[in-house]
Structure formats: structure tokens, C-alpha cells
Coordinates of C-alpha atoms and ligand atoms in Angstrom, one line a residue:
Chain U
M13 CA 31.5 -1.1 4.2
K14 CA 30.3 -1.8 0.7
G15 CA 33.1 0.2 -0.9
N16 CA 35.8 -1.8 0.7
Q17 CA 34.5 -5.1 -0.5
T18 CA 36.2 -6.3 -3.7
M19 CA 33.7 -7.4 -6.3
P20 CA 34.2 -11.1 -7.2
N21 CA 33.7 -11.6 -10.9
T22 CA 31.0 -14.2 -10.6
A23 CA 27.7 -13.1 -9.0
I24 CA 26.2 -16.6 -9.1
R25 CA 28.1 -19.9 -9.2
I26 CA 26.1 -23.1 -9.2
Q27 CA 27.7 -26.5 -9.2
Q28 CA 25.8 -29.6 -10.0
F29 CA 22.5 -28.6 -8.5
T30 CA 20.0 -31.4 -8.3
K31 CA 16.7 -31.2 -6.6
E32 CA 14.3 -34.2 -6.1
Y33 CA 10.9 -33.7 -4.7
P34 CA 9.2 -36.7 -3.0
V35 CA 5.9 -37.7 -4.8
P36 CA 3.2 -38.7 -2.3
R37 CA 2.5 -42.5 -2.3
Q38 CA 5.3 -43.2 -4.8
K39 CA 8.8 -44.5 -4.4
E40 CA 10.3 -42.6 -7.3
K41 CA 11.0 -38.9 -6.8
R42 CA 10.3 -36.1 -9.1
V43 CA 13.4 -34.5 -10.4
A44 CA 12.8 -30.8 -10.6
V45 CA 16.4 -29.8 -11.4
S46 CA 19.1 -32.2 -12.5
N47 CA 22.8 -31.6 -12.4
L48 CA 22.8 -27.9 -13.2
T49 CA 26.1 -26.1 -13.4
L50 CA 26.0 -22.4 -14.2
A51 CA 28.1 -19.3 -13.7
V52 CA 26.7 -15.8 -14.0
P53 CA 29.3 -13.1 -14.3
T54 CA 28.8 -9.8 -12.5
G55 CA 27.2 -7.1 -14.5
G56 CA 24.6 -7.5 -17.2
L57 CA 21.3 -9.2 -17.4
F58 CA 21.0 -13.0 -17.4
G59 CA 17.8 -14.4 -18.7
F60 CA 16.9 -17.8 -17.1
L61 CA 14.4 -19.2 -19.6
G62 CA 12.3 -22.3 -19.7
P63 CA 8.8 -23.6 -20.1
N64 CA 6.4 -24.1 -17.2
G65 CA 7.8 -26.7 -14.8
A66 CA 11.3 -26.5 -16.1
G67 CA 12.7 -25.9 -12.7
K68 CA 13.4 -22.2 -12.8
T69 CA 11.7 -21.3 -9.5
T70 CA 13.2 -24.4 -7.8
T71 CA 16.7 -23.3 -8.8
I72 CA 16.0 -19.7 -7.5
K73 CA 14.7 -21.1 -4.2
M74 CA 17.8 -23.1 -3.8
L75 CA 20.0 -20.1 -4.6
L76 CA 18.3 -18.1 -1.8
G77 CA 18.5 -20.9 0.7
F78 CA 14.8 -21.6 0.9
L79 CA 15.3 -25.2 -0.1
P80 CA 18.5 -27.3 0.4
P81 CA 19.6 -28.9 -2.9
T82 CA 19.5 -32.7 -2.9
V83 CA 23.0 -32.6 -4.4
G84 CA 25.3 -29.7 -5.3
E85 CA 26.5 -26.3 -4.0
A86 CA 26.1 -22.7 -5.0
W87 CA 27.7 -19.4 -4.1
L88 CA 26.4 -15.8 -4.3
F89 CA 29.4 -13.5 -4.6
D90 CA 31.6 -16.3 -3.4
R91 CA 29.6 -16.9 -0.3
P92 CA 27.9 -20.4 0.0
V93 CA 24.2 -20.0 -0.2
G94 CA 23.7 -21.8 3.2
D95 CA 25.2 -18.7 4.8
D96 CA 22.6 -16.1 5.7
R97 CA 25.1 -13.3 4.8
A98 CA 25.2 -14.6 1.2
R99 CA 21.9 -12.7 0.7
Q100 CA 23.3 -9.4 2.0
R101 CA 23.8 -7.9 -1.5
V102 CA 20.8 -9.6 -3.1
G103 CA 17.4 -8.3 -3.9
Y104 CA 14.7 -10.9 -4.6
L105 CA 11.3 -10.6 -6.3
P106 CA 9.2 -13.7 -5.8
E107 CA 7.1 -15.4 -8.5
Q108 CA 4.0 -13.8 -7.0
P109 CA 5.0 -11.3 -4.4
Y110 CA 2.6 -11.5 -1.4
F111 CA 2.8 -9.2 1.6
P112 CA 0.9 -9.0 4.8
K113 CA -2.6 -7.8 3.6
F114 CA -3.2 -5.2 6.2
L115 CA 0.0 -3.2 5.7
S116 CA 0.4 -0.2 3.4
A117 CA 2.9 -0.2 0.6
L118 CA 5.1 2.3 2.5
E119 CA 5.2 0.1 5.6
V120 CA 6.2 -2.9 3.6
V121 CA 9.0 -1.2 1.8
K122 CA 10.2 0.4 5.0
A123 CA 10.4 -3.0 6.7
H124 CA 12.4 -4.3 3.8
A125 CA 14.8 -1.3 4.0
G126 CA 15.3 -2.1 7.7
L127 CA 15.9 -5.8 7.0
S128 CA 18.5 -4.8 4.4
G129 CA 20.3 -2.9 7.1
L130 CA 19.4 0.6 6.1
A131 CA 18.5 3.2 8.7
G132 CA 17.9 6.9 9.2
N133 CA 18.0 9.3 6.3
R134 CA 19.6 6.9 3.9
A135 CA 16.7 4.5 4.4
K136 CA 14.2 7.4 3.9
E137 CA 15.9 8.4 0.6
R138 CA 16.0 4.9 -0.7
I139 CA 12.4 4.2 0.2
E140 CA 11.2 7.3 -1.6
L141 CA 13.4 6.7 -4.6
C142 CA 12.3 3.1 -5.1
L143 CA 8.7 3.8 -4.6
R144 CA 9.0 6.5 -7.2
Q145 CA 10.9 4.2 -9.6
V146 CA 8.0 1.8 -9.6
N147 CA 5.4 4.5 -9.7
M148 CA 3.9 3.7 -6.4
W149 CA 4.8 6.9 -4.5
D150 CA 1.4 8.4 -4.9
N151 CA -0.3 5.2 -3.7
R152 CA 2.1 4.6 -0.9
H153 CA -0.5 4.7 1.9
M154 CA -2.7 2.2 0.2
I155 CA -3.4 -1.0 2.1
L156 CA -2.1 -4.0 0.2
S157 CA -5.4 -5.9 0.2
K158 CA -6.8 -3.0 -1.8
C159 CA -4.0 -3.0 -4.4
S160 CA -4.3 -4.6 -7.8
K161 CA -2.1 -7.5 -8.9
G162 CA 0.2 -5.2 -10.8
M163 CA 0.5 -2.7 -7.9
T164 CA 1.5 -5.5 -5.6
Q165 CA 4.1 -6.5 -8.2
R166 CA 5.4 -3.0 -8.1
V167 CA 5.6 -3.0 -4.3
G168 CA 7.5 -6.3 -4.5
L169 CA 9.9 -4.7 -7.0
A170 CA 10.4 -1.7 -4.7
S171 CA 11.1 -3.9 -1.7
A172 CA 13.6 -5.9 -3.8
L173 CA 15.4 -2.7 -4.9
V174 CA 15.3 -0.8 -1.6
G175 CA 18.5 -2.3 -0.2
D176 CA 20.4 -1.2 -3.2
P177 CA 21.5 -4.8 -4.0
D178 CA 24.3 -5.7 -6.4
L179 CA 22.5 -8.8 -7.6
L180 CA 18.8 -8.8 -8.3
I181 CA 17.1 -12.2 -8.6
M182 CA 13.7 -12.0 -10.1
D183 CA 11.2 -14.7 -10.8
E184 CA 8.9 -13.7 -13.7
P185 CA 9.1 -10.0 -13.0
S186 CA 6.7 -8.9 -15.7
S187 CA 3.8 -11.2 -14.7
G188 CA 0.8 -9.1 -13.8
L189 CA 2.1 -5.9 -15.4
D190 CA 0.3 -4.1 -18.2
P191 CA 2.1 -3.3 -21.5
L192 CA 3.1 0.1 -20.1
G193 CA 4.3 -1.4 -16.9
R194 CA 6.4 -3.9 -18.9
K195 CA 8.0 -1.2 -20.9
E196 CA 8.8 0.7 -17.7
L197 CA 10.2 -2.5 -16.2
R198 CA 12.5 -3.0 -19.3
E199 CA 13.7 0.6 -18.9
L200 CA 14.3 0.1 -15.2
L201 CA 16.2 -3.1 -15.8
T202 CA 18.3 -1.4 -18.4
A203 CA 19.0 1.5 -16.1
L204 CA 20.0 -0.9 -13.3
K205 CA 22.2 -2.8 -15.7
N206 CA 23.9 0.4 -16.7
D207 CA 24.5 1.1 -13.0
G208 CA 26.6 -2.0 -12.9
K209 CA 24.1 -4.3 -11.2
T210 CA 23.8 -8.0 -12.0
I211 CA 20.3 -9.1 -12.9
F212 CA 19.2 -12.7 -13.0
L213 CA 15.6 -13.1 -14.1
S214 CA 13.5 -16.0 -15.0
S215 CA 10.9 -15.7 -17.7
H216 CA 9.1 -17.3 -20.6
L217 CA 8.3 -14.0 -22.3
L218 CA 11.0 -14.4 -24.9
S219 CA 10.4 -11.7 -27.4
E220 CA 10.5 -9.3 -24.5
M221 CA 13.7 -10.7 -23.0
E222 CA 15.6 -10.9 -26.3
S223 CA 16.1 -7.1 -26.4
V224 CA 17.4 -6.8 -22.8
C225 CA 19.3 -10.0 -22.1
D226 CA 23.0 -10.1 -22.3
R227 CA 23.2 -13.8 -21.7
V228 CA 20.6 -16.5 -21.5
G229 CA 20.4 -20.0 -20.1
V230 CA 17.6 -22.3 -21.3
M231 CA 16.2 -24.9 -19.0
A232 CA 14.0 -27.8 -20.1
R233 CA 12.8 -30.6 -17.9
G234 CA 15.3 -29.7 -15.1
K235 CA 18.3 -29.6 -17.4
L236 CA 20.2 -26.7 -18.8
V237 CA 20.0 -27.2 -22.5
A238 CA 21.8 -24.1 -23.7
C239 CA 23.7 -21.2 -22.2
G240 CA 25.3 -18.2 -23.8
T241 CA 24.6 -14.9 -25.5
P242 CA 21.4 -14.7 -27.5
A243 CA 23.4 -14.6 -30.7
E244 CA 25.2 -17.8 -29.7
I245 CA 22.0 -19.6 -28.9
T246 CA 19.9 -18.6 -31.9
R247 CA 21.0 -20.6 -34.9
A248 CA 23.0 -18.3 -37.1
G249 CA 21.4 -18.1 -40.6
D250 CA 22.8 -21.4 -41.8
G251 CA 20.0 -21.4 -44.4
V252 CA 18.2 -19.0 -46.7
R253 CA 14.5 -18.7 -47.3
V254 CA 13.6 -18.4 -51.0
Q255 CA 10.1 -17.2 -51.9
I256 CA 9.0 -18.4 -55.4
E257 CA 6.0 -18.3 -57.6
Q258 CA 5.1 -21.2 -59.8
A259 CA 2.2 -22.0 -62.1
E260 CA 1.5 -25.4 -60.5
R261 CA 3.1 -27.7 -57.9
D262 CA 6.3 -29.0 -59.3
E263 CA 7.3 -32.4 -58.0
V264 CA 10.6 -32.5 -59.7
L265 CA 11.7 -29.3 -58.1
N266 CA 10.4 -30.5 -54.7
T267 CA 12.3 -33.8 -54.9
Q268 CA 15.5 -32.0 -55.9
I269 CA 15.3 -29.5 -53.0
A270 CA 14.6 -32.4 -50.6
D271 CA 17.7 -34.2 -52.0
W272 CA 19.8 -31.1 -51.2
G273 CA 18.5 -31.2 -47.6
G274 CA 16.0 -28.3 -48.0
S275 CA 12.3 -28.1 -47.6
V276 CA 9.4 -26.7 -49.5
E277 CA 6.4 -25.1 -47.9
A278 CA 3.5 -24.1 -50.0
A279 CA 2.0 -20.7 -49.2
G280 CA -1.1 -20.8 -51.5
E281 CA -1.8 -18.8 -54.6
G282 CA 1.0 -20.5 -56.5
S283 CA 3.7 -19.2 -54.1
A284 CA 6.0 -21.3 -52.0
Y285 CA 8.9 -21.0 -49.6
L286 CA 12.0 -23.0 -50.0
R287 CA 14.4 -23.4 -47.1
V288 CA 17.8 -24.5 -48.3
P289 CA 21.4 -24.4 -47.0
S290 CA 23.0 -21.1 -47.9
A291 CA 25.9 -22.8 -49.7
L292 CA 23.5 -24.1 -52.3
V293 CA 21.8 -20.9 -53.1
Y294 CA 23.3 -20.6 -56.6
K295 CA 22.4 -24.2 -57.4
V296 CA 18.9 -23.4 -56.4
M297 CA 18.8 -20.4 -58.6
G298 CA 19.8 -22.6 -61.6
L299 CA 17.2 -25.1 -60.7
L300 CA 14.5 -22.4 -60.5
E301 CA 15.5 -21.2 -64.0
T302 CA 15.2 -24.6 -65.5
R303 CA 12.0 -25.3 -63.8
R304 CA 10.5 -21.9 -64.8
A305 CA 9.7 -20.8 -61.3
R306 CA 9.7 -17.1 -60.6
L307 CA 11.9 -15.8 -57.8
V308 CA 10.3 -13.4 -55.5
A309 CA 12.7 -12.9 -52.6
V310 CA 15.7 -14.4 -50.9
T311 CA 16.1 -13.8 -47.2
S312 CA 18.7 -15.0 -44.8
Q313 CA 17.2 -17.1 -42.1
R314 CA 18.0 -16.2 -38.5
E315 CA 16.2 -17.7 -35.6
T316 CA 14.5 -15.5 -33.1
L317 CA 15.1 -16.4 -29.5
E318 CA 11.6 -17.8 -29.5
D319 CA 12.4 -20.2 -32.4
A320 CA 15.6 -21.3 -30.7
F321 CA 13.7 -21.8 -27.5
L322 CA 11.1 -23.9 -29.1
R323 CA 13.7 -25.9 -30.9
L324 CA 15.7 -26.5 -27.7
V325 CA 12.9 -27.4 -25.4
S326 CA 11.0 -29.7 -27.8
Chain W
M26 CA 22.7 -5.8 16.6
Q27 CA 21.2 -6.3 13.2
A28 CA 19.7 -9.5 14.5
L29 CA 17.8 -7.7 17.2
R30 CA 16.7 -5.1 14.6
N31 CA 15.5 -7.8 12.3
I32 CA 13.5 -9.4 15.1
G33 CA 12.1 -6.0 15.9
I34 CA 11.0 -5.3 12.4
I35 CA 9.4 -8.7 11.8
G36 CA 7.7 -8.3 15.2
R37 CA 6.4 -4.9 14.3
I38 CA 4.8 -5.9 11.0
T39 CA 3.4 -9.0 12.7
M40 CA 1.9 -6.9 15.5
L41 CA 0.5 -4.3 13.1
E42 CA -1.0 -7.1 10.9
G43 CA -2.4 -8.9 14.0
A44 CA -3.9 -5.8 15.5
R45 CA -5.6 -4.7 12.3
K46 CA -7.3 -8.0 11.8
Q47 CA -11.0 -8.1 12.3
V48 CA -10.9 -11.3 14.3
F49 CA -8.8 -9.5 16.9
H50 CA -11.3 -6.6 17.1
V51 CA -14.2 -8.9 17.5
L52 CA -12.4 -10.9 20.3
M53 CA -11.6 -7.6 22.1
L54 CA -15.2 -6.5 21.9
F55 CA -16.2 -9.9 23.2
A56 CA -13.8 -9.7 26.1
V57 CA -15.0 -6.2 27.1
F58 CA -18.6 -7.4 27.0
L59 CA -17.6 -10.5 29.0
I60 CA -15.9 -8.4 31.7
F61 CA -18.9 -6.0 31.9
G62 CA -21.3 -8.9 31.9
S63 CA -19.5 -10.6 34.7
A64 CA -19.7 -7.4 36.7
S65 CA -23.4 -7.3 36.3
L66 CA -23.6 -10.9 37.5
A67 CA -21.7 -10.1 40.6
K68 CA -24.7 -8.6 42.6
F69 CA -24.2 -9.6 46.2
D70 CA -23.1 -7.7 49.3
Q71 CA -20.0 -5.5 48.8
H72 CA -17.5 -8.1 50.0
V73 CA -18.7 -11.1 48.1
Q74 CA -19.3 -8.9 45.1
M75 CA -15.7 -7.7 44.9
K76 CA -14.4 -11.3 45.1
M77 CA -16.7 -12.5 42.4
L78 CA -15.9 -9.5 40.2
N79 CA -12.2 -10.2 40.5
D80 CA -12.6 -13.9 40.0
L81 CA -14.7 -13.6 36.9
C82 CA -12.8 -10.7 35.3
L83 CA -9.4 -12.4 35.8
F84 CA -10.9 -15.6 34.3
C85 CA -12.1 -13.6 31.3
V86 CA -8.7 -12.0 30.8
F87 CA -7.0 -15.4 31.0
L88 CA -9.5 -17.0 28.6
V89 CA -9.4 -14.3 26.0
S90 CA -5.6 -13.7 26.1
S91 CA -5.0 -17.4 25.8
I92 CA -7.2 -17.7 22.8
V93 CA -5.7 -14.7 21.2
A94 CA -2.1 -15.9 21.9
I95 CA -2.7 -19.4 20.7
T96 CA -4.7 -18.4 17.6
I97 CA -2.2 -15.7 16.5
T98 CA 0.9 -17.8 16.9
V99 CA -0.5 -21.0 15.6
T100 CA -1.7 -19.4 12.3
G101 CA 1.3 -17.0 12.1
V102 CA 4.1 -19.2 10.5
P103 CA 1.9 -21.6 8.5
G104 CA -0.1 -18.6 7.2
E105 CA 3.1 -16.9 6.1
M106 CA 4.1 -20.0 4.2
E107 CA 0.7 -20.6 2.7
Q108 CA 0.3 -17.0 1.6
K109 CA 4.0 -16.9 0.5
T110 CA 4.6 -13.8 2.6
V111 CA 7.6 -15.5 4.1
Y112 CA 9.7 -15.4 0.9
P113 CA 10.4 -11.7 0.6
V114 CA 11.4 -11.6 4.3
I115 CA 13.8 -14.5 4.4
A116 CA 15.3 -13.6 1.1
K117 CA 16.9 -10.7 3.1
P118 CA 19.9 -11.6 5.2
V119 CA 17.6 -12.8 7.9
A120 CA 18.3 -16.1 9.7
R121 CA 15.5 -18.5 10.3
W122 CA 15.6 -18.2 14.0
Q123 CA 15.3 -14.4 13.7
F124 CA 12.1 -14.9 11.7
I125 CA 10.7 -17.2 14.4
C126 CA 11.6 -14.8 17.2
G127 CA 10.2 -11.9 15.2
K128 CA 6.9 -13.7 14.7
Y129 CA 6.8 -14.6 18.4
A130 CA 7.6 -11.0 19.5
G131 CA 4.9 -9.7 17.2
A132 CA 2.3 -12.1 18.5
M133 CA 3.2 -11.3 22.1
G134 CA 2.9 -7.6 21.2
T135 CA -0.6 -8.1 19.9
V136 CA -1.5 -10.1 23.1
A137 CA -0.1 -7.2 25.1
I138 CA -2.4 -4.7 23.3
G139 CA -5.3 -7.0 24.0
M140 CA -4.4 -7.4 27.7
A141 CA -3.9 -3.7 28.1
I142 CA -7.5 -3.1 26.8
M143 CA -8.8 -5.8 29.1
A144 CA -6.8 -4.5 32.1
A145 CA -8.2 -1.0 31.4
T146 CA -11.7 -2.3 31.5
F147 CA -11.0 -4.2 34.6
T148 CA -9.4 -1.2 36.3
F149 CA -12.4 0.9 35.4
L150 CA -14.8 -1.6 37.0
Q151 CA -12.7 -1.9 40.2
L152 CA -12.6 1.8 40.6
S153 CA -16.3 2.2 40.1
Y154 CA -17.3 -0.6 42.4
A155 CA -14.7 -0.5 45.1
G156 CA -13.4 3.0 44.7
H157 CA -9.8 1.8 44.9
L158 CA -7.5 -0.5 43.0
D159 CA -6.4 -3.8 44.3
T160 CA -2.6 -3.6 44.1
A161 CA -2.4 -7.4 43.6
M162 CA -3.3 -6.7 40.0
F163 CA 0.2 -5.5 39.4
Y164 CA 1.7 -8.9 39.8
V165 CA -1.3 -11.0 38.9
L166 CA -1.7 -9.6 35.4
P167 CA 2.1 -9.8 34.4
F168 CA 2.1 -13.4 35.5
L169 CA -1.0 -14.1 33.4
Y170 CA 0.9 -12.5 30.5
L171 CA 3.9 -14.8 31.2
E172 CA 1.5 -17.7 31.1
T173 CA 0.2 -16.7 27.7
A174 CA 3.9 -16.2 26.6
I175 CA 4.5 -19.9 27.4
L176 CA 1.3 -20.9 25.6
A177 CA 2.3 -18.8 22.5
A178 CA 5.8 -20.4 22.4
L179 CA 4.2 -23.8 22.7
A180 CA 1.8 -23.0 19.9
L181 CA 4.6 -21.6 17.8
W182 CA 6.7 -24.7 18.1
L183 CA 3.7 -27.0 17.4
S184 CA 2.9 -24.9 14.3
T185 CA 6.4 -25.4 12.8
W186 CA 5.7 -29.1 12.3
A187 CA 1.9 -29.7 12.6
S188 CA -0.9 -28.2 10.5
W189 CA -2.4 -25.2 12.2
P190 CA -5.7 -26.8 13.2
L191 CA -3.9 -29.7 14.8
A192 CA -1.4 -27.3 16.4
W193 CA -4.4 -25.3 17.7
F194 CA -6.0 -28.3 19.1
L195 CA -2.8 -29.6 20.8
S196 CA -2.1 -26.1 22.2
V197 CA -5.5 -25.9 23.8
L198 CA -5.2 -29.5 25.1
L199 CA -1.8 -28.8 26.6
C200 CA -3.1 -25.5 28.1
L201 CA -5.8 -27.5 29.9
L202 CA -3.4 -30.3 30.9
G203 CA -0.8 -27.7 32.1
N204 CA -3.4 -26.1 34.3
L205 CA -4.7 -29.3 35.7
K206 CA -1.5 -31.2 36.0
F207 CA -1.4 -31.5 39.8
P208 CA -4.8 -33.1 40.3
L209 CA -4.4 -35.2 37.2
Y210 CA -1.1 -36.5 38.3
D211 CA -2.4 -37.3 41.8
S212 CA -5.4 -39.1 40.5
L213 CA -3.4 -41.2 38.0
M214 CA -0.7 -42.1 40.5
S215 CA -3.1 -43.1 43.2
R216 CA -4.3 -45.9 41.0
P217 CA -2.2 -49.0 40.6
Q218 CA 0.0 -48.6 37.6
S219 CA 2.7 -50.7 35.9
G220 CA 6.3 -49.6 36.3
F221 CA 6.5 -48.3 32.7
N222 CA 3.3 -46.3 33.0
R223 CA 4.7 -44.7 36.2
V224 CA 7.8 -43.6 34.4
A225 CA 5.9 -42.3 31.4
I226 CA 3.4 -40.4 33.6
T227 CA 6.2 -38.9 35.6
T228 CA 8.2 -37.8 32.5
L229 CA 5.1 -36.3 31.0
Y230 CA 4.3 -34.6 34.3
H231 CA 7.7 -32.9 34.3
L232 CA 7.7 -32.0 30.6
L233 CA 4.3 -30.3 30.7
P234 CA 4.5 -26.6 31.5
N235 CA 3.4 -25.9 35.0
L236 CA 0.8 -23.3 34.0
E237 CA -1.1 -23.5 37.3
S238 CA 1.7 -21.8 39.2
F239 CA 1.3 -18.7 37.1
N240 CA -2.2 -18.3 38.2
F241 CA -2.3 -15.9 41.2
K242 CA -6.0 -15.3 40.7
D243 CA -7.0 -17.1 43.9
A244 CA -4.3 -15.3 45.9
M245 CA -5.8 -12.0 44.7
V246 CA -9.4 -13.0 45.2
H247 CA -8.8 -14.3 48.7
H248 CA -6.1 -11.7 49.6
L249 CA -3.4 -14.2 50.3
A250 CA 0.2 -13.0 50.6
V251 CA 2.7 -14.5 48.1
P252 CA 6.4 -14.6 49.0
N253 CA 8.7 -12.7 46.7
A254 CA 11.1 -15.5 46.3
Y255 CA 8.3 -17.6 44.9
L256 CA 7.4 -15.0 42.4
W257 CA 11.0 -14.7 41.1
Q258 CA 11.3 -18.5 40.9
T259 CA 8.1 -18.7 38.9
A260 CA 9.2 -15.9 36.6
A261 CA 12.6 -17.6 35.9
Y262 CA 10.8 -20.9 35.3
G263 CA 8.5 -19.2 32.7
L264 CA 11.3 -17.4 30.9
F265 CA 13.4 -20.6 30.8
Y266 CA 10.5 -22.6 29.5
T267 CA 9.7 -20.0 26.8
A268 CA 13.3 -19.8 25.7
A269 CA 13.5 -23.6 25.4
L270 CA 10.4 -23.8 23.3
L271 CA 11.6 -20.9 21.0
T272 CA 14.9 -22.7 20.5
L273 CA 13.0 -25.9 19.5
A274 CA 10.8 -23.9 17.1
S275 CA 13.8 -22.3 15.5
L276 CA 15.6 -25.6 15.1
T277 CA 12.5 -27.2 13.4
F278 CA 11.9 -24.2 11.2
A279 CA 15.6 -23.9 10.1
R280 CA 15.3 -27.4 8.6
K281 CA 12.1 -26.7 6.9
E282 CA 11.9 -26.6 3.0
L283 CA 10.0 -23.5 2.1
Ligands
LIG402 N1 7.0 -28.2 -3.4 C1 7.0 -29.0 -4.4 N2 6.8 -30.3 -4.2 C2 6.8 -31.2 -5.3 N3 7.1 -30.9 -6.5 C3 7.4 -29.6 -6.8 C4 7.4 -28.6 -5.8 N4 7.7 -27.4 -6.3 C5 7.9 -27.7 -7.7 N5 7.7 -29.0 -7.9 C6 7.9 -29.6 -9.3 O1 9.1 -29.3 -9.8 C7 9.1 -29.0 -11.1 C8 9.7 -27.6 -11.4 O2 8.9 -26.6 -10.9 P1 9.3 -25.1 -10.9 O3 8.3 -24.4 -10.1 O4 10.7 -25.0 -10.5 O5 9.1 -24.7 -12.4 P2 9.2 -23.3 -13.2 O6 10.3 -23.5 -14.2 O7 9.4 -22.2 -12.2 O8 7.8 -23.2 -13.9 P3 6.9 -21.9 -14.2 O9 7.4 -21.3 -15.4 O10 5.5 -22.5 -14.3 O11 7.0 -21.0 -12.9 C9 7.7 -29.1 -11.5 O12 7.5 -30.4 -12.2 C10 6.9 -29.0 -10.3 O13 5.7 -29.8 -10.4
LIG403 MG1 8.3 -20.5 -11.7

């Protein structure tokens, strides 16, 4: 069946999603997501970033049909999200995966294999493969109430993967995992991506996401404030950072730099950092010479994803 | 086809989960003790003793299965939402009604396990006291099961819109009213009532499940014959009532924000 389906080239298409939650005893509603339009192409890893309360989980819940949007529509592989079959090719890892407490890891993953439409030997193979992928095969008979948080997270990951979905939607997948687990998760995500799967994950662990994301969308207060490749979002080094040493604080130099639109940041011990537009770098050199400041280093300034994130959401 | 499979899978995990809970084990232990206890109470001559044994045992079976059925279903769906276990399941291509039916099937599976345990105890007692089985058991117990099926469906529907303590209370209340509806109706209607009240009482009377009619305990205890047609009619009524309640529960749950 799967082979015959032609693959649409957008995995997720969201049009003007808005979600308002009623606030008890108040007339005004709390807007969790406002007018969000977004398209996620098939293949690659899309990082859905945003601070706490930005509306990431709410968006994901609307995508999976848990919540109806107040306004707007969305499609998963060109099927409207209101249709239960839209989730046929989707694997989902909730923010905090919880499973029935008295079941074993194997029973849970088996149930999810069945719900994904797998049966017989194919189901058996997938169950074993996925439990091994998340390092839970040896603990497969463990009852979930006795599992640690990270182990539950791994079981959740295995049940999301077991149906061999084309699109994985994950809400904070690395929460609860130790550094080793996170590294394994990154490797797993990269392997899945190389397999042609589309991954849509929400996170606020930016330094981690920077290395694996192909595209990112940044949410703040319910609005999409930026969307594109990490290179497009981080401000290209429009400026340079000049490290200098000077005998004493030089007001003339500082005023001139400020006039040129730069800034001076004292770093103690007579050293300071100047941030100036890169076009003015030679002018600054001349100024340094006349003001008798010693040049230590000139570095081009490129924002990390974290810097960009902080700039965008503030 | 996949729909039935989904219901089966959800039912299976619900049943496993239910049967592994300590509350269930305690209730079962309680039921077995209750049945044995009632047997030791029944110390009269052979004839009266058998009647009393049957009467008390069947009442225990009814009481414990109703409590199990109501408690499991009423906490099932709200518990899944509170503990967020519902999300991984409905993120699969599973329709909301399939989830509801699966939860229901699982709860009824747990009730069936419980009833089987109680029926085994009951059979053991009958064999050891009377030396033979009363064949009336073979229709009395299934109809008791059908009665708990209605109760469970009722509890499930209530739990899709009320908090579980409220749903539990309402289920127990409706269980009592459903069992007492004939005498209650007669006593209310024999008093002078306004026209509006009469209509309201009659409507309520017809809406309430007629649980009394599933109770063949007296027929068994007093060895009365029950016509087959009546049994079929009662069974059809029970199934129809259950289906209607499950439809209602699915409709409410489908519109719920999770
Ligand atoms: N069920 C609800 N009822 C009312 N308000 C809600 C509900 N769920 C979320 N909100 C509100 O909607 C906003 C967005 O919440 P959401 O859970 O989508 O944030 P998030 O981006 O996932 O945050 P986090 O990174 O902390 O998980 C928040 O202000 C939150 O208080
Ligand atoms: Mg969240």
C-alpha cells in the first residue's frame, strides 16, 4: 500500500492557525497560537523552537486533532487534520509520554504496532528493531511504573517509531534523557533523516538543535517570528568584534565608535571589545592607531542560534 | 477491520491494566470472602439453606460486579486524560469512538474476569452444599452481566462530561433508581401530581434503564419458570440500551478538547 502512494512534497501545511483558550472567570480569552501559517517540506528535520508558553505544544495538539483550532486549517501529507487517516503515516512523541502503569515496555510497543496497522512477523520485526534502537530491548519486560523517566521516554520513542512513520512529530524529545541518551537521540534522528523521514520537533535546547536542524521556525507569544534555515535566521556577521588593549579608558575613542554605530564593552585589565559594522573596520584601525590602543584580535561576528533566538523572542 | 482491531487492542490493554490493579484484587478477595461468609450464615434446614445461599451469593455477585464495572469505567477515560496516557493512543489513526468502545470493552473484560472468579466460588459452594448445580445459573449470571454492561455504559457516558466522583455518584444513584423504578413510579403516581410533573415523571421513568428486569435472582431462588421469549426480549433491550449509551459517549468524547 505504502509504495503506491505518491509522496506529497509538503509533510505539514498549516494555514492561519489560531487557538484561544477560555480563561476561567474572565471574558477575554488567552491566545495560545495566533495566525500561524507554516509549511514543512518532506524530508529533513524541522526545529520548532520557542520559549515556555510560546504555543508549541498547542500547535502540535491541533496538528494531531486533539484540539480543534479556533480558526484555521492544517494538512498532514495533504489530508486535513480532522480526518483520522491523516495520522496514518505519523508517529508522535508527547511532551511527557505516559503509558498505563501496569504494562511492560514490550506490551506498550506491541499495542502501538497494532494500532499502526502492523501484524504478524512484520510487527515482530519492527517491535524488536525499535526497542533495540532506543536501548530498551534488554528491559522490555520491565513494568512501566518501575521505569525511570528516561526509560519511559525511550519507550515513548519506540512506540512513535514502531509504525515506520514518514513523519515524526516530537514534543521536546530530549527531555528526561541523560547526555549519552541525547547523543544517541541525535544520532537516531540523523539516521531517520537520512532514511528520508520528515521530523518535526519542538525544543528549547538550541545548541543541541543547531547541529541537526535543516530548518527552524521560532515561535514567541503564539506568533511565528522567524522561519528558515539556521543560516538564514542567525544574523550573518554584519559586524566584527575587535579586541583591544589600552592603558586607560579613552572617552574620545568610545564616543567616535558610538558615532559610527558600534559599541564598546570593557573587559577589565585594560582590555575592551569593540563591536562595529564590518564596512568600517579600516576606519576603526586608523582610529586605534591615532588613539594608541593596541589591537589584539579581530573576529567576524556570527550569531549562534541561541543568540538569534534570544534576539527574536525578546 | 482495522477499527475492530483497534478496539480489541485498546480493550486488551485496558483489561490487562484493570486486572493488574491492586484495587481489583482486593475487591475480588472481598467478594470471595463475602460469598463464603454468606454461606456460613445460611444455616437452616437443607431447603431454606439452599434458598438463602443462592439469594445471598447472587446479591454479592451483583453488588461486587456493579461496583467493579462502575468504578473501572468511571475512572477509565478521565484517568487516561489526567495521566495523559490517551495522547499516544489517539495520535495513531484511531477514531475517538474506537477509543471509547475499546475502553468499554476492556472494562467489561475485567468485569468478566471478576464474575468468572465469583461464579467459580458460587459453583463450588453449590456443589458442596447441594451436591448438584442449579441450571438456572446459566441464564441468571449472563443477565447479571448484561445488567453490569448497561451500568458500565452509563458510567462511561457520564464520565465523558462529568468529573469522575460526580459520575460515580450519579451511576450509583441511577443504578438504585433503575432497580427500584417500578415501586417508585407507582408511589409517585398514586399521589396527586400536577400535569407537568406527571409528564416529567413518566419521561424519566421511560428514560431510566429498567435494571430490575435483568434480575432473575428471585426466579432462581424460588424456582420459577421464565418464558424464553421474555429472556430474548430482555436481552435485546439490554443490548439496545448499551449501544445507545455508547453512541452518546462517543459523540461527547469526539467533541472533547484533549
Ligand atoms: N488547556 C489549556 N487551557 C488554558 N490555557 C492553556 C492550555 N494549554 C496551554 N495553555 C496556554 O497556552 C499557552 C501556550 O502553551 P503551550 O503548552 O502550547 O506552550 P509551549 O510552547 O509548549 O511551552 P513549553 O515549552 O513550556 O512546553 C500558554 O500560555 C498556556 O498557559
Ligand atoms: Mg510544550
